[in-house]
Amino acid sequence: MLLLLQIIVITLSFISLEHETLAALPYTSVVLPIHKHTDASKPLYSVQVMTAYVNMQFLKQNLLIDTDAPIIWRTCSLQWNMYQGSCPPDTQCAFPVSCEEYQCTEARTSFSYKNPYCQRETNKSTLPGWGECTCPINVVNPIDASCVQTQLNYDDFTFNQSNGGNVYTGLYGAYPNAACAPSSSLQSFPANVTGVMALSSSPYALPARLVDPLKRVIGLCLPSTLSALGVLLYGDSPYYLLPQSSVDVRSYLSYTPLINVNHSDSFGYYIGVNNIVIKKRSIAIPADAITKISTTEPYTILRSDIYNPVVRRFSMVTKRIPQATPVPPFGLCFSSSTSGTQVSLKVPDIDFSLPEGKKWTMSAANSIKQVTPDVACLALVDGGASFEPAIVIGSFQMEDNFLVFNLENSTFGFSSSLLRKKTSCSNFNYTLVSSY
């Protein structure tokens, strides 16, 4: 009996120690640096991830941020026996999922990108020298909407730990089912970007594949310049940006519910917008209209019945600013030079009024795009009369805004422009700090 009591005490001590260790973990999130790219057909953003560990160091890849993609995919080489040293030097290798495994069927039925122009998914492909079939799945290139046939794999990513204000030397491993794509699928991609990082609500996106102690909360801050990094933090974390290193950015945030939308081909994030307000005049939004958040559409798109009154109102309240010939895809542009000198346009805020009295403000930094040295345009695009969803918030409107997709409680947090708080998305402290 005494021996049994001793075993119970020792077991409880280990359990208590384990809980204390988890509670004392120095990190609350993992961190990924964000790059902005302008060398493709539209501005895009990527996160840098660590992949294979080769010759005592991690290989790295830049993957496009896509809040709508159903699955992570990247260029890599499938190797059945990669753990026996068959992977070529400095090559991104991954272990394939066989068509006979349940993960193959599950992946094909867990998301729907059944583009009629896609190749039919079959189980006939095999790797050279091996009789086992691979698992082809179709994805869509978010830049040119082309169909890409990829091969499902067992992947391996590594991230730095963070407390929301620093990058720790400690590492966190994630092991999602992702997909290997041919290098030919990257022709429309920015230089040095080799795949797509899915951040959607799909069961095969990154948020579904990061586990305890991390909570399903995405903190996203897109940079507005090419020269400095933005930041993606995953986990229920405070957020700190220089120079206010003691101010939790969450104190700047307002929150609105994420809406569940029955779109079989979309795993993106949607919110409700009641109206758009410009200089105290409200433009009503149809009751059936929904709003999507997109990291791959560069500018906010409005259905014509919303776009037209918004542009009319904005034109009216800026009538003292000389207009210029519109530069596609924009419909309202202004002269931004005086006597050959570029000037900063003073325009009113555009407020997106949300449920429960919340307001997401688009200041000039997020509403006016300088397209030439002499011309600046209202960065809204007419989607046409039948465009759905009725509103898509584009990435230009999200730059230097801190956004939080909280999948634990289905809310969306937004800061409006951080520039008005004397900071920006490029002010995260990437100095490496010891975890110990």
Coordinates of C-alpha atoms in Angstrom, one line a residue:
M1 CA 0.0 0.0 0.0
L2 CA 2.9 2.3 0.9
L3 CA 4.5 1.6 -2.4
L4 CA 1.3 2.5 -4.3
L5 CA 1.0 5.8 -2.4
Q6 CA 4.6 6.6 -3.3
I7 CA 3.9 5.9 -7.0
I8 CA 0.8 8.1 -6.9
V9 CA 2.7 11.0 -5.2
I10 CA 5.6 10.7 -7.7
T11 CA 3.1 10.7 -10.6
L12 CA 1.2 13.7 -9.3
S13 CA 4.5 15.5 -8.8
F14 CA 5.4 14.9 -12.4
I15 CA 2.0 16.2 -13.6
S16 CA 2.3 19.2 -11.3
L17 CA 5.8 19.9 -12.7
E18 CA 4.6 19.5 -16.3
H19 CA 1.8 22.1 -15.7
E20 CA 4.3 24.5 -14.0
T21 CA 6.7 24.1 -16.9
L22 CA 3.9 24.9 -19.4
A23 CA 2.8 27.8 -17.4
A24 CA 6.3 29.1 -17.2
L25 CA 7.0 28.8 -20.9
P26 CA 8.8 32.0 -22.1
Y27 CA 6.8 32.1 -25.3
T28 CA 3.2 32.7 -26.1
S29 CA 3.4 32.7 -29.9
V30 CA 5.6 31.9 -32.9
V31 CA 6.9 34.7 -35.2
L32 CA 7.4 34.9 -39.0
P33 CA 8.9 37.9 -40.7
I34 CA 6.9 39.4 -43.6
H35 CA 8.3 40.8 -46.8
K36 CA 6.5 43.0 -49.3
H37 CA 7.0 42.3 -53.0
T38 CA 6.2 44.6 -56.0
D39 CA 7.9 42.6 -58.8
A40 CA 4.8 40.6 -59.8
S41 CA 1.6 41.8 -61.5
K42 CA 0.3 43.1 -58.2
P43 CA 1.8 43.9 -54.7
L44 CA 2.1 40.7 -52.6
Y45 CA 3.4 39.6 -49.2
S46 CA 5.3 36.6 -48.1
V47 CA 6.4 35.0 -44.8
Q48 CA 9.8 33.3 -44.4
V49 CA 9.7 29.8 -43.0
M50 CA 12.4 27.4 -42.0
T51 CA 12.1 24.0 -43.7
A52 CA 14.7 21.2 -44.0
Y53 CA 17.6 21.0 -41.6
V54 CA 20.7 20.4 -43.8
N55 CA 24.4 20.6 -42.8
M56 CA 23.6 22.0 -39.4
Q57 CA 21.4 24.8 -40.6
F58 CA 17.8 25.3 -41.8
L59 CA 16.9 25.9 -45.4
K60 CA 14.4 28.7 -45.8
Q61 CA 11.6 29.5 -48.2
N62 CA 9.4 32.6 -48.7
L63 CA 5.7 31.7 -49.1
L64 CA 2.9 34.0 -50.2
I65 CA 0.4 34.9 -47.5
D66 CA -3.0 33.8 -48.5
T67 CA -5.9 34.0 -46.1
D68 CA -8.2 32.2 -48.6
A69 CA -6.0 29.2 -49.7
P70 CA -7.1 25.8 -48.5
I71 CA -3.7 24.2 -48.2
I72 CA 0.0 25.1 -48.0
W73 CA 2.0 24.3 -51.1
R74 CA 5.5 25.0 -52.2
T75 CA 8.2 23.8 -54.6
C76 CA 9.9 20.7 -53.2
S77 CA 11.1 17.3 -54.2
L78 CA 9.3 14.1 -53.1
Q79 CA 11.6 11.4 -51.8
W80 CA 10.2 8.0 -50.5
N81 CA 13.5 7.3 -48.7
M82 CA 14.6 10.9 -47.9
Y83 CA 15.5 9.9 -44.4
Q84 CA 18.2 7.6 -45.8
G85 CA 20.1 10.5 -47.2
S86 CA 18.7 10.5 -50.8
C87 CA 17.7 14.1 -50.8
P88 CA 20.1 16.1 -53.1
P89 CA 22.2 18.8 -51.4
D90 CA 20.5 22.1 -50.7
T91 CA 17.2 20.7 -52.1
Q92 CA 13.8 21.1 -50.4
C93 CA 12.6 17.5 -49.9
A94 CA 9.4 16.1 -48.5
F95 CA 8.0 12.7 -47.8
P96 CA 5.0 11.9 -50.0
V97 CA 1.5 10.8 -48.9
S98 CA 0.5 7.6 -50.8
C99 CA -2.8 7.5 -52.6
E100 CA -3.7 4.5 -50.4
E101 CA -3.5 6.4 -47.2
Y102 CA -6.5 8.0 -45.6
Q103 CA -4.9 11.5 -45.6
C104 CA -5.1 11.4 -49.4
T105 CA -8.9 10.9 -49.5
E106 CA -9.4 13.3 -46.6
A107 CA -7.4 16.1 -48.2
R108 CA -9.2 15.8 -51.5
T109 CA -12.6 16.0 -49.8
S110 CA -11.7 18.7 -47.2
F111 CA -11.5 21.5 -49.7
S112 CA -13.1 22.3 -53.0
Y113 CA -11.1 23.9 -55.8
K114 CA -12.8 21.9 -58.6
N115 CA -11.9 24.2 -61.4
P116 CA -13.1 22.7 -64.7
Y117 CA -9.7 23.5 -66.3
C118 CA -7.8 21.5 -63.7
Q119 CA -6.3 18.2 -64.6
R120 CA -8.3 15.3 -63.2
E121 CA -6.9 13.9 -59.9
T122 CA -5.8 10.3 -60.5
N123 CA -3.8 7.8 -58.5
K124 CA -1.6 6.7 -61.4
S125 CA 1.6 8.7 -60.7
T126 CA 4.5 7.1 -59.0
L127 CA 8.0 8.1 -58.1
P128 CA 10.8 6.7 -60.2
G129 CA 11.9 3.3 -58.9
W130 CA 9.0 3.0 -56.5
G131 CA 5.8 1.2 -57.1
E132 CA 3.7 3.3 -54.6
C133 CA 1.3 5.9 -56.0
T134 CA 1.5 9.5 -55.0
C135 CA -1.5 11.7 -54.1
P136 CA -2.2 14.5 -56.6
I137 CA -4.4 17.4 -55.4
N138 CA -5.3 20.6 -57.3
V139 CA -4.7 24.1 -56.0
V140 CA -5.1 27.5 -57.5
N141 CA -2.4 30.0 -58.1
P142 CA -3.6 33.2 -56.2
I143 CA -1.8 35.5 -58.7
D144 CA -3.1 34.4 -62.1
A145 CA -5.9 32.0 -60.9
S146 CA -4.3 29.1 -62.9
C147 CA -4.8 25.6 -61.8
V148 CA -1.8 23.8 -60.3
Q149 CA -1.6 20.0 -59.7
T150 CA 0.5 19.3 -56.7
Q151 CA 1.5 16.2 -54.7
L152 CA 0.4 15.8 -51.1
N153 CA 3.2 15.3 -48.6
Y154 CA 4.2 15.1 -44.9
D155 CA 5.8 18.5 -44.4
D156 CA 8.0 20.0 -41.7
F157 CA 8.2 23.7 -40.8
T158 CA 10.2 25.3 -38.0
F159 CA 9.4 28.7 -36.4
N160 CA 11.1 31.0 -33.8
Q161 CA 9.3 31.4 -30.5
S162 CA 8.2 34.8 -29.3
N163 CA 6.6 36.6 -26.4
G164 CA 5.0 39.1 -28.8
G165 CA 7.8 41.6 -28.5
N166 CA 11.0 39.6 -29.0
V167 CA 12.2 36.7 -31.1
Y168 CA 13.5 33.8 -29.0
T169 CA 16.2 31.4 -29.9
G170 CA 13.8 28.6 -29.0
L171 CA 12.2 26.7 -31.9
Y172 CA 8.7 25.4 -32.5
G173 CA 8.1 22.6 -35.0
A174 CA 4.9 22.1 -37.1
Y175 CA 4.2 19.0 -39.2
P176 CA 1.3 19.8 -41.6
N177 CA 0.2 17.9 -44.7
A178 CA 1.2 20.3 -47.4
A179 CA 1.8 19.8 -51.1
C180 CA 4.8 19.9 -53.5
A181 CA 4.4 21.9 -56.6
P182 CA 6.5 22.0 -59.8
S183 CA 8.8 25.0 -60.3
S184 CA 6.8 25.8 -63.5
S185 CA 3.9 26.9 -61.3
L186 CA 5.9 29.9 -60.0
Q187 CA 6.3 31.9 -63.3
S188 CA 3.9 34.6 -62.1
F189 CA 5.4 34.7 -58.6
P190 CA 7.7 37.4 -57.2
A191 CA 11.4 36.6 -57.2
N192 CA 12.5 34.3 -54.4
V193 CA 8.9 33.3 -53.5
T194 CA 8.4 29.6 -53.9
G195 CA 4.9 28.7 -52.7
V196 CA 1.8 29.7 -50.7
M197 CA 1.3 29.8 -47.0
A198 CA -2.4 29.1 -46.3
L199 CA -3.7 31.1 -43.3
S200 CA -7.4 30.3 -43.9
S201 CA -9.9 28.4 -41.8
S202 CA -9.4 25.2 -43.8
P203 CA -8.4 22.1 -41.9
Y204 CA -5.3 22.0 -44.0
A205 CA -4.2 25.6 -43.5
L206 CA -1.4 26.5 -41.0
P207 CA -3.8 27.5 -38.1
A208 CA -5.2 24.0 -38.0
R209 CA -1.8 22.5 -37.8
L210 CA -0.3 24.5 -34.9
V211 CA -1.1 22.9 -31.5
D212 CA -0.8 23.5 -27.8
P213 CA 0.4 25.6 -26.1
L214 CA -0.4 27.9 -29.0
K215 CA -3.9 29.3 -29.3
R216 CA -5.5 29.8 -32.7
V217 CA -4.9 33.5 -33.0
I218 CA -3.2 35.2 -36.0
G219 CA -1.7 38.6 -35.5
L220 CA -1.0 40.1 -39.0
C221 CA 0.8 43.3 -39.7
L222 CA 1.7 44.0 -43.3
P223 CA 4.6 46.4 -44.1
S224 CA 4.1 49.4 -46.4
T225 CA 7.7 49.4 -47.7
L226 CA 10.1 46.9 -49.4
S227 CA 13.0 47.8 -47.1
A228 CA 11.6 46.8 -43.8
L229 CA 9.9 43.6 -42.4
G230 CA 6.3 43.3 -41.2
V231 CA 5.4 40.6 -38.7
L232 CA 3.1 37.6 -38.3
L233 CA 2.6 36.3 -34.8
Y234 CA 0.6 33.1 -34.2
G235 CA -0.7 32.5 -30.7
D236 CA -2.6 34.2 -27.9
S237 CA 0.0 36.9 -27.4
P238 CA 0.4 40.5 -26.4
Y239 CA 1.9 42.5 -29.2
Y240 CA 4.6 45.1 -28.9
L241 CA 6.0 47.5 -31.5
L242 CA 8.9 50.0 -31.1
P243 CA 9.3 52.7 -30.0
Q244 CA 6.4 52.0 -27.5
S245 CA 7.9 48.7 -26.3
S246 CA 5.8 48.7 -23.2
V247 CA 2.5 49.3 -24.9
D248 CA 0.4 46.2 -25.8
V249 CA -0.9 46.9 -29.3
R250 CA -4.1 45.0 -28.3
S251 CA -5.1 48.2 -26.5
Y252 CA -5.5 49.9 -29.9
L253 CA -7.8 47.2 -31.3
S254 CA -11.5 47.1 -31.8
Y255 CA -13.2 43.8 -32.5
T256 CA -16.1 42.6 -34.7
P257 CA -17.5 39.0 -35.3
L258 CA -16.2 36.9 -38.1
I259 CA -19.1 35.7 -40.2
N260 CA -19.6 32.1 -41.3
V261 CA -20.2 32.1 -45.1
N262 CA -21.5 29.1 -46.9
H263 CA -19.1 29.2 -49.8
S264 CA -17.8 25.7 -50.7
D265 CA -14.8 27.1 -52.5
S266 CA -13.7 29.6 -49.9
F267 CA -12.1 29.3 -46.5
G268 CA -11.5 33.0 -46.1
Y269 CA -12.5 35.5 -43.4
Y270 CA -15.6 37.6 -43.6
I271 CA -17.1 40.5 -41.6
G272 CA -20.2 42.6 -41.7
V273 CA -20.2 46.2 -42.8
N274 CA -23.3 48.3 -42.2
N275 CA -22.3 51.5 -44.0
I276 CA -19.4 53.6 -45.3
V277 CA -19.1 57.1 -43.9
I278 CA -17.2 59.9 -45.6
K279 CA -17.2 63.3 -43.8
K280 CA -20.3 62.6 -41.8
R281 CA -22.3 61.3 -44.8
S282 CA -23.3 57.7 -44.7
I283 CA -23.5 55.4 -47.7
A284 CA -25.7 52.5 -46.9
I285 CA -24.6 48.9 -47.6
P286 CA -27.3 46.4 -48.8
A287 CA -28.4 44.1 -46.0
D288 CA -27.3 41.0 -48.0
A289 CA -23.8 42.3 -48.7
I290 CA -20.8 40.6 -47.0
T291 CA -17.2 41.8 -46.8
K292 CA -14.1 39.6 -47.3
I293 CA -10.6 40.2 -46.0
S294 CA -8.0 39.4 -48.7
T295 CA -4.2 39.4 -48.6
T296 CA -3.9 38.7 -52.4
E297 CA -6.2 41.5 -53.7
P298 CA -4.1 44.6 -53.7
Y299 CA -6.9 47.2 -53.4
T300 CA -10.4 47.2 -51.9
I301 CA -13.0 46.1 -54.4
L302 CA -16.6 47.4 -54.2
R303 CA -19.6 46.2 -56.1
S304 CA -20.9 48.9 -58.4
D305 CA -23.9 49.8 -56.3
I306 CA -21.5 50.6 -53.4
Y307 CA -18.6 51.9 -55.4
N308 CA -20.5 54.6 -57.3
P309 CA -22.0 56.5 -54.4
V310 CA -18.7 56.1 -52.4
V311 CA -16.7 57.7 -55.3
R312 CA -19.3 60.4 -55.8
R313 CA -19.1 61.4 -52.2
F314 CA -15.3 61.3 -52.1
S315 CA -15.1 63.4 -55.2
M316 CA -17.5 66.0 -53.7
V317 CA -15.6 66.4 -50.5
T318 CA -12.3 66.7 -52.4
K319 CA -13.5 69.1 -55.1
R320 CA -10.8 71.6 -54.2
I321 CA -8.1 69.1 -55.2
P322 CA -7.5 69.2 -59.0
Q323 CA -8.5 65.9 -60.6
A324 CA -6.3 64.0 -63.0
T325 CA -7.0 61.4 -65.8
P326 CA -7.9 58.1 -64.0
V327 CA -5.1 55.5 -64.0
P328 CA -6.5 51.9 -64.2
P329 CA -7.7 50.1 -62.2
F330 CA -8.8 53.3 -60.3
G331 CA -11.7 55.5 -61.3
L332 CA -10.8 58.7 -59.3
C333 CA -7.4 60.3 -59.4
F334 CA -5.9 63.6 -58.4
S335 CA -3.0 65.9 -59.3
S336 CA -0.4 65.5 -56.5
S337 CA 2.1 68.1 -57.7
T338 CA 2.2 71.8 -57.4
S339 CA 4.7 73.7 -59.6
G340 CA 6.6 70.5 -60.2
T341 CA 6.7 69.6 -56.5
Q342 CA 5.0 66.5 -55.1
V343 CA 2.5 67.3 -52.3
S344 CA 0.7 65.2 -49.8
L345 CA -3.0 65.2 -50.4
K346 CA -5.2 66.1 -47.5
V347 CA -8.3 64.0 -47.8
P348 CA -11.0 62.9 -45.3
D349 CA -11.0 59.5 -43.6
I350 CA -13.2 56.7 -45.0
D351 CA -14.9 54.9 -42.1
F352 CA -16.2 51.4 -42.4
S353 CA -19.0 51.2 -39.9
L354 CA -19.3 47.7 -38.4
P355 CA -21.8 46.0 -36.0
E356 CA -22.0 47.1 -32.4
G357 CA -20.9 50.7 -33.3
K358 CA -17.4 49.7 -34.2
K359 CA -15.5 51.7 -36.8
W360 CA -12.5 50.7 -39.0
T361 CA -11.0 54.0 -40.3
M362 CA -9.1 54.2 -43.6
S363 CA -6.9 57.3 -43.4
A364 CA -5.1 58.8 -46.4
A365 CA -2.2 56.4 -46.0
N366 CA -4.6 53.5 -46.7
S367 CA -7.0 55.3 -49.2
I368 CA -4.7 57.2 -51.5
K369 CA -2.2 55.4 -53.7
Q370 CA 0.6 57.4 -55.4
V371 CA 0.7 55.9 -58.9
T372 CA 3.1 58.3 -60.6
P373 CA 5.1 61.3 -59.4
D374 CA 2.3 63.6 -60.4
V375 CA -0.9 61.5 -59.8
A376 CA -2.4 59.9 -56.8
C377 CA -5.6 57.9 -56.9
L378 CA -8.4 56.8 -54.6
A379 CA -7.4 53.1 -54.0
L380 CA -10.8 51.6 -54.6
V381 CA -11.8 49.4 -57.5
D382 CA -15.2 49.0 -59.2
G383 CA -15.9 45.2 -59.1
G384 CA -18.9 45.5 -61.5
A385 CA -22.7 45.1 -60.9
S386 CA -22.6 41.4 -60.0
F387 CA -19.3 41.2 -58.0
E388 CA -19.5 38.9 -55.0
P389 CA -18.8 39.3 -52.2
A390 CA -20.0 42.9 -52.3
I391 CA -16.8 44.2 -50.7
V392 CA -13.3 42.8 -50.6
I393 CA -10.8 44.6 -48.3
G394 CA -7.5 44.6 -50.1
S395 CA -4.0 44.5 -48.8
F396 CA -3.2 48.2 -49.4
Q397 CA -5.9 49.1 -46.9
M398 CA -4.4 46.7 -44.4
E399 CA -0.8 48.0 -44.5
D400 CA 0.4 49.4 -41.2
N401 CA -2.8 48.2 -39.6
F402 CA -2.5 45.5 -36.9
L403 CA -5.1 42.8 -37.6
V404 CA -6.0 39.9 -35.4
F405 CA -7.9 36.8 -36.7
N406 CA -9.0 35.1 -33.4
L407 CA -10.3 31.7 -34.4
E408 CA -10.8 30.8 -30.7
N409 CA -13.8 33.1 -30.4
S410 CA -14.4 33.9 -34.1
T411 CA -13.6 37.6 -33.9
F412 CA -11.6 40.0 -36.1
G413 CA -9.5 42.7 -34.4
F414 CA -8.3 45.9 -36.2
S415 CA -6.2 48.9 -35.1
S416 CA -6.8 51.3 -38.0
S417 CA -3.6 53.1 -39.0
L418 CA -0.6 52.5 -36.6
L419 CA 1.0 55.6 -38.1
R420 CA -1.4 57.7 -36.0
K421 CA 0.1 55.9 -33.0
K422 CA 3.6 56.9 -34.0
T423 CA 4.6 53.3 -35.0
S424 CA 4.2 50.9 -37.9
C425 CA 4.2 47.3 -38.9
S426 CA 7.9 47.6 -39.6
N427 CA 8.7 48.3 -35.9
F428 CA 8.7 44.8 -34.6
N429 CA 12.0 44.0 -32.7
Y430 CA 13.6 41.2 -34.5
T431 CA 16.7 41.1 -32.2
L432 CA 17.3 37.5 -31.2
V433 CA 16.9 36.8 -27.4
S434 CA 18.0 33.7 -25.6
S435 CA 15.1 31.4 -24.5
Y436 CA 17.0 30.4 -21.4

